[in-house]
Structures are given as C-alpha cells and as structure tokens.
XYZ file of C-alpha atoms in Angstrom:
548
model
C 121.614 136.724 118.898
C 125.215 136.930 117.747
C 127.034 133.887 116.420
C 129.945 134.827 118.727
C 129.222 136.174 122.222
C 132.517 136.419 124.141
C 136.250 136.390 123.506
C 138.408 135.371 126.470
C 142.181 135.892 126.187
C 144.585 133.809 128.274
C 148.252 134.324 129.089
C 150.911 131.607 128.909
C 149.976 130.442 132.432
C 146.349 130.008 131.290
C 145.053 132.880 133.389
C 142.363 135.162 132.020
C 143.831 138.498 131.045
C 140.895 139.991 129.065
C 137.169 139.385 128.414
C 135.555 141.058 125.433
C 131.854 141.112 124.630
C 130.925 140.869 120.931
C 128.163 142.864 119.303
C 125.232 143.965 121.412
C 125.207 140.916 123.665
C 123.861 141.814 127.093
C 124.247 138.378 128.627
C 127.005 139.671 130.901
C 127.252 142.797 132.978
C 130.562 144.577 133.006
C 131.238 143.588 136.626
C 130.882 139.889 135.756
C 133.411 140.228 132.950
C 135.772 142.089 135.283
C 135.445 139.413 137.970
C 136.878 136.825 135.576
C 140.158 138.654 135.117
C 143.242 136.843 136.553
C 141.258 133.682 137.296
C 142.718 130.356 136.241
C 140.764 129.100 133.246
C 140.573 125.554 134.652
C 138.832 126.986 137.720
C 136.321 128.851 135.544
C 135.665 125.815 133.359
C 135.521 123.415 136.289
C 137.713 121.076 134.234
C 140.928 121.060 132.244
C 141.043 123.275 129.164
C 140.433 121.425 125.874
C 140.457 122.466 122.248
C 136.659 122.785 122.440
C 133.909 122.149 124.970
C 131.049 123.677 126.970
C 131.347 126.142 129.854
C 128.736 127.610 132.220
C 129.164 131.295 133.050
C 126.654 133.211 135.149
C 124.067 130.412 134.728
C 124.373 130.510 130.943
C 125.862 127.807 128.734
C 128.375 128.498 125.968
C 130.260 126.324 123.544
C 133.906 127.398 123.323
C 136.741 126.804 120.901
C 140.332 127.311 121.964
C 142.953 128.777 119.587
C 146.675 128.892 120.446
C 148.517 132.191 119.819
C 152.191 133.180 120.341
C 151.582 134.872 123.701
C 148.885 132.564 125.052
C 145.481 131.256 124.013
C 142.117 132.688 122.972
C 138.674 131.192 123.723
C 135.773 132.029 121.437
C 132.429 131.491 123.187
C 129.011 131.148 121.533
C 125.659 130.413 123.129
C 124.400 129.569 119.626
C 126.848 126.697 119.547
C 125.104 125.093 122.513
C 121.716 125.706 120.890
C 122.923 123.961 117.744
C 123.841 120.940 119.860
C 120.405 121.085 121.448
C 118.730 121.350 118.035
C 120.714 118.375 116.772
C 119.536 116.255 119.696
C 115.964 117.477 119.265
C 116.042 116.478 115.575
C 117.363 113.101 116.702
C 114.310 112.534 118.904
C 111.742 113.594 116.290
C 109.486 110.868 114.891
C 109.216 112.680 111.538
C 112.041 112.649 109.050
C 113.633 116.078 108.472
C 115.736 117.119 105.482
C 117.256 120.518 104.762
C 118.421 121.723 101.328
C 120.084 124.926 100.203
C 118.445 127.207 97.658
C 120.094 125.331 94.798
C 118.587 122.006 95.893
C 121.751 120.579 97.438
C 121.431 118.343 100.506
C 122.574 119.919 103.801
C 121.086 117.853 106.623
C 119.003 114.775 107.416
C 117.955 113.665 110.874
C 118.122 110.018 112.094
C 114.395 109.452 111.448
C 114.872 110.429 107.802
C 117.960 108.239 107.506
C 116.042 105.285 108.960
C 112.991 105.925 106.774
C 114.943 106.029 103.519
C 117.976 103.905 104.441
C 120.807 106.374 103.820
C 123.639 108.165 105.653
C 123.633 111.958 105.689
C 127.381 112.017 105.046
C 126.851 110.144 101.773
C 124.274 112.715 100.585
C 125.977 115.881 101.843
C 126.385 118.390 99.007
C 124.546 116.226 96.446
C 121.689 117.667 94.425
C 118.223 116.297 95.122
C 117.808 115.029 91.546
C 121.044 113.053 91.943
C 119.597 111.335 95.013
C 116.024 110.645 93.910
C 114.510 109.527 90.628
C 111.680 112.060 90.797
C 109.966 114.358 88.341
C 111.026 117.928 89.120
C 107.491 119.323 89.116
C 106.323 116.741 91.691
C 109.212 117.225 94.127
C 108.144 118.910 97.385
C 111.561 120.539 97.864
C 111.905 121.805 94.299
C 108.330 123.110 94.385
C 109.187 125.162 97.488
C 112.405 126.494 95.977
C 110.594 127.409 92.764
C 107.528 129.051 94.349
C 108.950 130.206 97.710
C 105.719 128.920 99.267
C 105.010 126.090 101.741
C 103.716 122.712 100.600
C 101.431 120.941 103.073
C 100.523 117.240 103.328
C 101.611 116.151 99.866
C 101.490 112.395 99.246
C 104.674 111.525 97.324
C 105.660 108.186 95.805
C 109.179 108.263 94.413
C 112.066 106.019 93.541
C 115.549 106.492 94.938
C 118.640 106.003 92.835
C 119.293 102.695 94.617
C 115.969 101.377 93.254
C 114.037 101.595 96.528
C 110.479 102.981 96.184
C 109.004 105.068 99.006
C 105.567 106.534 99.708
C 105.542 109.426 102.185
C 103.433 112.348 103.362
C 105.528 115.516 103.103
C 105.192 119.076 104.335
C 107.871 121.623 103.519
C 108.671 125.272 104.131
C 110.970 127.868 102.574
C 113.898 129.103 104.693
C 113.887 132.889 104.301
C 116.232 135.435 105.919
C 115.825 139.168 105.263
C 113.308 138.387 102.501
C 115.853 136.235 100.688
C 115.370 132.519 100.051
C 118.289 130.446 101.340
C 116.855 126.939 101.346
C 113.999 124.607 102.228
C 113.138 122.175 104.996
C 110.882 119.175 104.449
C 109.202 116.961 107.058
C 108.441 113.439 105.850
C 106.311 110.673 107.380
C 105.385 107.188 106.280
C 102.683 104.947 107.747
C 104.921 103.723 110.577
C 105.446 107.322 111.720
C 101.745 108.122 111.416
C 100.894 105.052 113.488
C 103.227 106.168 116.298
C 101.720 109.654 116.235
C 98.235 108.149 116.125
C 98.885 106.050 119.220
C 100.321 109.050 121.086
C 97.357 111.286 120.305
C 94.867 108.488 120.828
C 96.188 107.871 124.351
C 96.114 111.597 125.139
C 92.527 111.962 123.958
C 91.458 108.899 125.946
C 93.143 110.343 129.032
C 91.572 113.792 128.657
C 88.121 112.474 127.834
C 88.333 109.489 130.198
C 86.927 107.423 127.363
C 88.076 105.874 124.129
C 86.623 107.045 120.823
C 83.772 104.982 119.418
C 84.509 102.417 116.748
C 88.313 102.518 116.869
C 89.019 98.832 117.497
C 91.111 96.899 114.967
C 91.195 99.537 112.233
C 92.722 98.545 108.904
C 95.376 100.630 107.183
C 96.734 100.647 103.641
C 99.542 98.386 104.878
C 96.937 95.649 105.358
C 96.018 95.622 101.653
C 98.081 92.803 100.169
C 98.799 93.512 96.525
C 101.322 93.583 93.693
C 98.944 94.365 90.848
C 99.630 97.728 89.224
C 95.953 98.717 89.168
C 95.766 98.239 92.948
C 98.955 100.251 93.439
C 97.389 103.133 91.517
C 94.143 102.858 93.486
C 95.953 102.935 96.835
C 98.108 105.867 95.762
C 94.995 107.790 94.725
C 93.138 106.786 97.907
C 95.977 108.118 100.053
C 95.803 111.457 98.280
C 92.047 111.840 98.711
C 92.336 110.676 102.342
C 93.830 114.061 103.161
C 90.702 115.882 101.976
C 87.176 115.929 103.422
C 85.481 115.033 100.126
C 82.790 112.341 100.143
C 84.004 109.072 98.637
C 82.074 106.338 96.841
C 83.776 102.937 96.622
C 82.303 100.653 93.952
C 83.151 96.987 93.660
C 81.695 93.500 93.573
C 80.996 91.621 96.791
C 84.186 90.553 98.537
C 86.591 92.981 96.838
C 87.502 94.707 100.123
C 85.442 97.888 100.088
C 85.353 98.245 103.879
C 89.082 97.558 104.126
C 89.720 100.487 101.768
C 87.236 102.685 103.645
C 88.916 101.998 106.991
C 92.342 102.582 105.444
C 91.225 105.970 104.135
C 89.971 106.931 107.589
C 93.185 105.674 109.248
C 95.270 107.745 106.820
C 93.186 110.914 107.172
C 93.237 113.804 109.618
C 90.143 112.208 111.215
C 92.096 109.105 112.202
C 91.794 109.847 115.930
C 88.026 110.271 115.717
C 85.336 107.564 115.454
C 84.844 105.351 112.412
C 81.298 103.952 112.355
C 80.280 101.427 109.721
C 76.654 100.777 108.825
C 75.375 97.907 106.711
C 72.480 99.803 105.159
C 70.800 96.665 103.811
C 70.437 95.321 107.362
C 68.723 98.441 108.800
C 64.893 98.337 108.717
C 63.428 101.380 106.988
C 61.347 102.390 110.019
C 64.456 102.519 112.230
C 66.712 104.453 109.870
C 65.916 107.943 111.167
C 66.157 107.084 114.864
C 69.380 105.197 114.223
C 71.074 108.033 112.334
C 69.602 111.105 114.041
C 68.842 109.854 117.567
C 65.703 110.317 119.641
C 64.376 112.468 122.469
C 62.431 111.034 125.368
C 58.712 111.043 124.654
C 59.062 111.259 120.874
C 57.054 108.030 120.687
C 55.933 105.358 123.094
C 58.925 103.934 124.915
C 61.457 106.326 123.374
C 64.441 107.557 125.398
C 67.009 110.290 124.858
C 69.638 108.661 122.701
C 72.379 109.935 120.390
C 72.292 108.826 116.769
C 75.160 107.814 114.528
C 75.826 111.373 113.332
C 76.384 112.528 116.923
C 78.478 109.482 117.775
C 80.667 109.961 114.695
C 81.137 113.739 115.066
C 84.581 114.688 113.813
C 85.066 111.246 112.295
C 83.744 109.072 109.480
C 80.520 107.191 108.736
C 80.860 104.298 106.293
C 77.608 103.496 104.472
C 78.041 99.975 103.140
C 75.572 98.834 100.438
C 74.332 102.401 100.140
C 72.329 101.327 97.096
C 69.830 99.620 99.439
C 68.692 102.923 101.037
C 65.219 104.007 99.962
C 64.804 107.313 98.061
C 62.856 108.762 101.026
C 65.751 108.160 103.438
C 68.218 109.375 100.808
C 66.431 112.746 100.826
C 66.737 113.037 104.616
C 70.408 112.050 104.608
C 71.067 114.481 101.769
C 69.741 117.370 103.823
C 72.089 116.546 106.699
C 75.052 116.237 104.333
C 74.255 119.628 102.805
C 73.428 121.590 105.965
C 75.739 119.688 108.348
C 73.077 119.800 111.051
C 70.055 117.740 112.079
C 67.400 117.310 114.731
C 66.771 114.282 116.863
C 63.367 112.657 116.425
C 61.088 114.524 118.810
C 63.689 117.253 119.346
C 63.311 120.964 118.667
C 66.932 122.084 118.390
C 69.515 121.629 115.676
C 72.720 119.699 116.372
C 75.804 120.575 114.340
C 77.816 117.660 112.939
C 81.157 117.343 111.203
C 81.166 113.926 109.581
C 82.843 112.569 106.480
C 80.778 110.114 104.446
C 82.385 107.138 102.716
C 79.886 104.989 100.823
C 80.183 101.618 99.155
C 78.017 99.933 96.523
C 78.126 96.582 94.762
C 75.902 97.803 91.919
C 76.162 100.454 89.239
C 74.509 103.484 90.876
C 74.257 105.307 87.550
C 72.013 102.504 86.299
C 69.982 102.649 89.514
C 69.452 106.368 88.918
C 67.830 105.523 85.598
C 65.511 103.166 87.485
C 64.789 105.973 90.011
C 66.130 103.838 92.872
C 68.916 106.348 93.585
C 68.233 110.083 93.706
C 70.481 112.040 91.368
C 71.266 114.764 93.938
C 72.079 112.112 96.561
C 74.378 110.271 94.155
C 76.383 113.363 93.272
C 76.642 114.332 96.946
C 78.166 110.995 98.035
C 80.341 110.439 94.953
C 82.558 113.520 94.852
C 85.415 111.019 94.646
C 84.752 107.620 93.056
C 87.029 104.607 93.538
C 86.428 101.461 91.472
C 87.840 98.265 92.990
C 88.730 95.524 90.498
C 87.449 91.974 90.829
C 90.008 89.411 91.992
C 89.984 87.744 88.568
C 91.325 91.035 87.168
C 94.168 90.991 89.720
C 95.625 87.681 88.558
C 99.098 88.262 90.003
C 97.591 88.966 93.441
C 95.723 85.650 93.765
C 98.713 83.565 94.866
C 100.110 86.427 96.945
C 96.827 86.742 98.854
C 96.446 82.973 99.262
C 99.908 82.642 100.797
C 99.299 85.612 103.044
C 96.001 84.178 104.345
C 97.657 80.812 104.946
C 100.544 82.422 106.795
C 98.126 84.342 109.047
C 96.200 81.165 109.901
C 99.377 79.277 110.758
C 100.478 82.114 113.029
C 97.030 82.378 114.636
C 96.929 78.671 115.539
C 100.660 78.288 116.280
C 101.123 75.778 113.493
C 104.283 75.228 111.484
C 104.101 77.152 108.239
C 102.266 75.290 105.464
C 102.962 75.544 101.754
C 100.706 74.871 98.744
C 101.455 72.339 96.045
C 101.671 73.446 92.428
C 98.310 71.906 91.535
C 96.584 74.052 94.150
C 98.197 77.199 92.786
C 97.169 76.250 89.250
C 93.576 75.687 90.346
C 93.520 79.073 92.068
C 94.703 80.881 88.953
C 92.188 79.121 86.690
C 89.191 79.872 88.884
C 87.177 83.078 88.357
C 86.549 83.830 92.056
C 83.021 85.235 91.830
C 83.208 85.849 95.604
C 86.532 87.683 95.118
C 88.992 88.104 98.007
C 86.434 87.026 100.608
C 85.860 83.727 98.787
C 89.612 83.138 98.490
C 90.006 83.708 102.229
C 87.224 81.205 102.978
C 88.784 78.623 100.625
C 92.164 78.948 102.360
C 90.516 78.626 105.780
C 88.651 75.529 104.577
C 91.855 73.970 103.194
C 93.740 74.821 106.386
C 91.165 72.959 108.460
C 91.071 70.003 106.050
C 94.846 69.539 106.127
C 96.004 66.834 108.523
C 98.026 67.912 111.538
C 101.132 66.019 110.426
C 101.376 67.435 106.861
C 103.338 70.468 105.724
C 101.579 71.103 102.398
C 98.088 71.995 101.202
C 97.109 69.578 98.411
C 94.194 69.434 95.971
C 92.401 67.033 98.318
C 92.211 69.852 100.887
C 90.264 72.165 98.556
C 86.481 72.405 98.298
C 84.971 69.987 95.770
C 84.167 72.650 93.207
C 87.835 73.650 92.839
C 89.417 70.228 92.397
C 88.245 69.451 88.812
C 89.950 72.555 87.437
C 93.423 71.154 88.018
C 92.516 67.564 87.187
C 90.836 68.603 83.940
C 93.791 70.733 82.928
C 96.176 67.885 83.610
C 94.020 65.480 81.614
C 94.336 67.607 78.483
C 98.063 66.854 78.535
C 97.713 63.184 79.474
C 94.805 62.210 77.205
C 95.400 62.994 73.542
C 91.868 61.803 72.703
C 90.210 64.667 74.604
C 87.822 66.819 72.615
C 89.092 70.026 74.242
C 92.144 71.418 72.485
C 93.716 74.803 73.302
C 97.117 74.661 71.608
C 97.493 77.078 68.753
C 94.410 79.108 69.611
C 94.927 82.878 69.795
C 94.237 85.064 72.830
C 95.629 85.890 76.244
C 96.037 83.363 79.035
C 92.762 84.438 80.672
C 90.875 84.253 77.368
C 92.175 80.757 76.646
C 91.311 79.565 80.155
C 87.774 80.946 79.719
C 87.415 79.076 76.395
C 88.655 75.899 78.040
C 86.203 76.307 80.936
C 83.359 76.905 78.483
C 84.222 73.814 76.425
C 84.612 71.651 79.537
C 81.171 72.636 80.836
C 79.517 72.329 77.416
C 81.056 68.914 76.793
C 80.082 67.583 80.231
C 76.547 68.910 79.817
C 76.269 67.098 76.456
C 77.513 63.859 78.039
C 74.841 64.181 80.741
C 71.973 65.177 78.424
C 71.908 68.725 79.800
C 71.227 67.576 83.378
C 72.700 70.390 85.506
C 72.657 68.462 88.793
C 74.473 65.471 87.274
C 76.921 67.714 85.404
C 77.801 69.575 88.598
C 78.344 66.237 90.363
C 80.663 64.991 87.596
C 82.646 68.227 87.666
C 82.820 68.147 91.451
C 81.243 71.564 91.989
C 78.037 72.847 93.504
C 74.944 73.286 91.329
C 74.964 77.001 92.209
C 78.573 77.399 91.070
C 77.848 75.593 87.792
C 74.778 77.747 87.134
C 76.871 80.863 87.761
C 79.344 79.819 85.088
C 76.619 78.817 82.659
C 75.015 82.227 83.078
C 78.373 83.940 82.577
C 78.880 82.068 79.302
C 75.232 82.605 78.214
C 74.691 78.838 78.193
C 71.236 79.057 79.748
C 68.198 81.256 79.333
C-alpha cells in the first residue's frame, strides 16, 4: 500500500480540476476519478475544506492534507494516514505497555499503558537513547538484546531502575522490526502484575463462560504483591521465583514452619502461564497412607467395595498446579508411584484399565532438610531430584529483621480494615519486644500475636501497648528497660563485641541462665517469673544448649 494514494488539484474557486492516482493503487476506477472533476470540494468532503482532515470517497476513508499553491490548492490523500490514526487508538486501548525504538536504541513511541506503568510522557523521551532513560545493564536490556541479535525475546522478567530512581519489575516480550531483510528498530510489550491481573480476569471469565464452570481451586489466590517485604534476601527470592514461574520446572520450597511456603507457591502459580488453570494444595501429612492412591489417581466403580467412579487430583489439576505441602511426610512407597506419574505424565485410576494423560506442574514444600532425609532413606533419591529441579530456600523471620515491624503493621492494618476499626498504632516498647524475639513460629506466629493484641486492646484506645501482648513477649521489653534503670543488674552488654542480633542473643541467654539460677533450675517457676510459657522457655534453652 502506497503512503500517498491520490492527489486532487483544486482551482481558485475550490473546484476539482484534476484527480491523479499514485503508484499502483487500484482503490479507484478511472470513472470514479472522472466523476469528481468540476465538483465543489466542500460537497465532496461533506464539510468545509480545512488544512487537514478525513474524507470518505467511494466507501473508503482517507486522511488529506491541503497545500496552497499560486493557482489554487492541492489535496494529498492517504489511506495509510487513517490507518495510523486507527493504530494510535488501538495502542491506546491496549492493556500492555508498548514501546518502539529505532535501530540505534532511540525512543520513538510509547502508548498510554506504558506511560502509566512507568510514569513518563512520550514527548519527554522522544529521541532519547534507552540507556539515557533507564539505569540498566546493556546485556540484560530486552530492547538492546533484540537490536544486537535481531531475534525476538519472549517473556523475560526484568527488574530495572529508571533515571528518576523508580524501580520497576515487568514481564517483557520484544520483536525486531525488519523491512526488506534490514533491521530498522524494535518493539517491546511490557506488563506488570496489575496488567497480568486484568488479563487473568478477562480470560478467567471467558473460560468460565465457555465451560459453564469455574476452574477448581481458584478462590483467593495469592500473588507476589501479597508478600510484604523490604529485606534484600526476600527481594532476590521473589525476583528468582518470578523468573522460574515462567517455566514448567518442578519447584521445591524449603523453609521452617510459618515462613510462607504456600503463599510463595500460590504466587508462582498466579504468575505462571498456568494461572487460569486449577491450583490444588495437598497437606501430605494429613492424608492417610491407604487413601493416597485413590486421592491422587481416582477410582473406577467396582475397584473395591463401595467404590465409585471419581476423578483424582491429577485429573482435577490437569493443565494447572499441584502443591504438595510437607512432602517429606510421604512414604517411600507412595513416592515411587508419584515419581512414575511425574516421569510418564500419565496414570491409571484404581481399578481402571486405561491410561489418562496429565499435564501438571508440581510445587513441593518441606520444613525439613530433604538431603538429610535421603541419608536416612526416608526420601527416595530419584524422587527428590524429580521434585527439586528448582530449589527455593525461605529465610526464617528472625533472619528478616527489617521485615518484622513492616509485617506487624501490615497485619494490624488489615485487621482494622476487616473490623471497621480506626487505625491502631503500636507503642515503641511493643516494637522493641518484636525485634528482640526470635519468632520460632515465623510469620504465622507474628500474625497470631498481632491478632491476639488486636483483640486484647480496648475499644476506646488507639495504640497497642505491652499489656496487649501475650505473656511470653512482655518480659523482653521490661528486662531490656531494667538493664538501663538498674545499675546493679548482673547482665551487662555495653562494650561487648558482635552484631545487634548476637548481642541480643547473649542477653537472652544470660537472662534465662540468671533466672534459672535464682529459681534453683526449676523450669516451671522460671517460665512463670519470665512471663512465658514452659514450652517457649524450653525451646530457648534447647537453642542455647542449656539442657540435655
């Protein structure tokens, strides 16, 4: 299609005196061009002549530009001009951000979604080089990779910093712009989680409409946005998890109880290409061994007394994800049967005689060291390597010290919103107690403590105080304060070397040891004096090797 389609020449009275077709355009027959001669241009346009505008001729739309000449005027008509207007509007309605660069990496175009996503104006970026806009390593830039290799880049997870200091995490796909085998530029499509959520909802509704049913296990799915964090180790983990979300590799998430393993598993599923398919979670420790096979593989009627035809979890999760929580509790015999399904991607129902194909991604979680369990022959080696293609280690909350207060405030804010209560704050003593405590129950324990304190707080107060906390947390702040008030205390920390956490651990050790000595080693009495449960005291004593 030619850039210019028609040239219409007008006389001084604005009547058409000539119509010329350009190139090999066959949009008009000769008789149509001839019929325009001597017509008033305003009549042809259906409106007064302007310097530029749109005209419909023979049921085809053209954008025109009017140029004044000594003996009249000339109109240059282009159907491409209208298409460009259409394309601009289409880009404006796209949920994904779109950016176009020339072959030298200079910015040419950004649609409104991209401007909104990154907070810029296209006019401010026009003509600027990509490296002048973003603080990004050249070899990790989607656009520069395309320009260097002349090949597409699909579903790359990029985290980059803009020159204004703003940090963005996006999923990008880009393509080279090639004309006559020559590279002239690159286009990149960018999405963040808000875009993916909108696309998810659109596809989810379509699938529910077509199938007249909603996918299994899709209610209240977590995403990476739900993981509250500032700690650098968590930022790295989430960045890595987003990257592996885009693959089909099996993932093993290892972490202590309460560190948020299922939250990460659901976030991976929500971020993956399987996000519109079922996510089914199984607490393996709660499934009786004699029901494992029927639960996972399903049954056929007559397989055993009282059996009915019923789909198992692998059928229900087809196309989606199965999350095996506490996978370390599965017996070696069941591991062997699951391994076969994972390898062959097919299975038979109990009592059935035909194979059923399945496409399921496995995400597993364990609160123990599976490598150690392999040495004890509690975990099969082949099963371990099958489920742990990708391994993600979640840190304990005590190793995310800067996240403790952030999480506590977030939990408190959610509770206030849930119960329509005016926002509560936490006094300094509460925050100090939180940072001194080791949180053996991790994030789950912190959430329970905040919920307890929220319910203990009187309706007419606006602050959570130490009196609102469980008994076992109150002595931490009081004891710390007493070291500054009572110069006769036997516990002295000033001048001792070590990090903050190390010094707090030494203080906790000395406080427990001293109180035990004062109570002749009586654990029950010591726990009562310290205001904590016997179980909590025994946990700390074991941690510090203070008991056999």
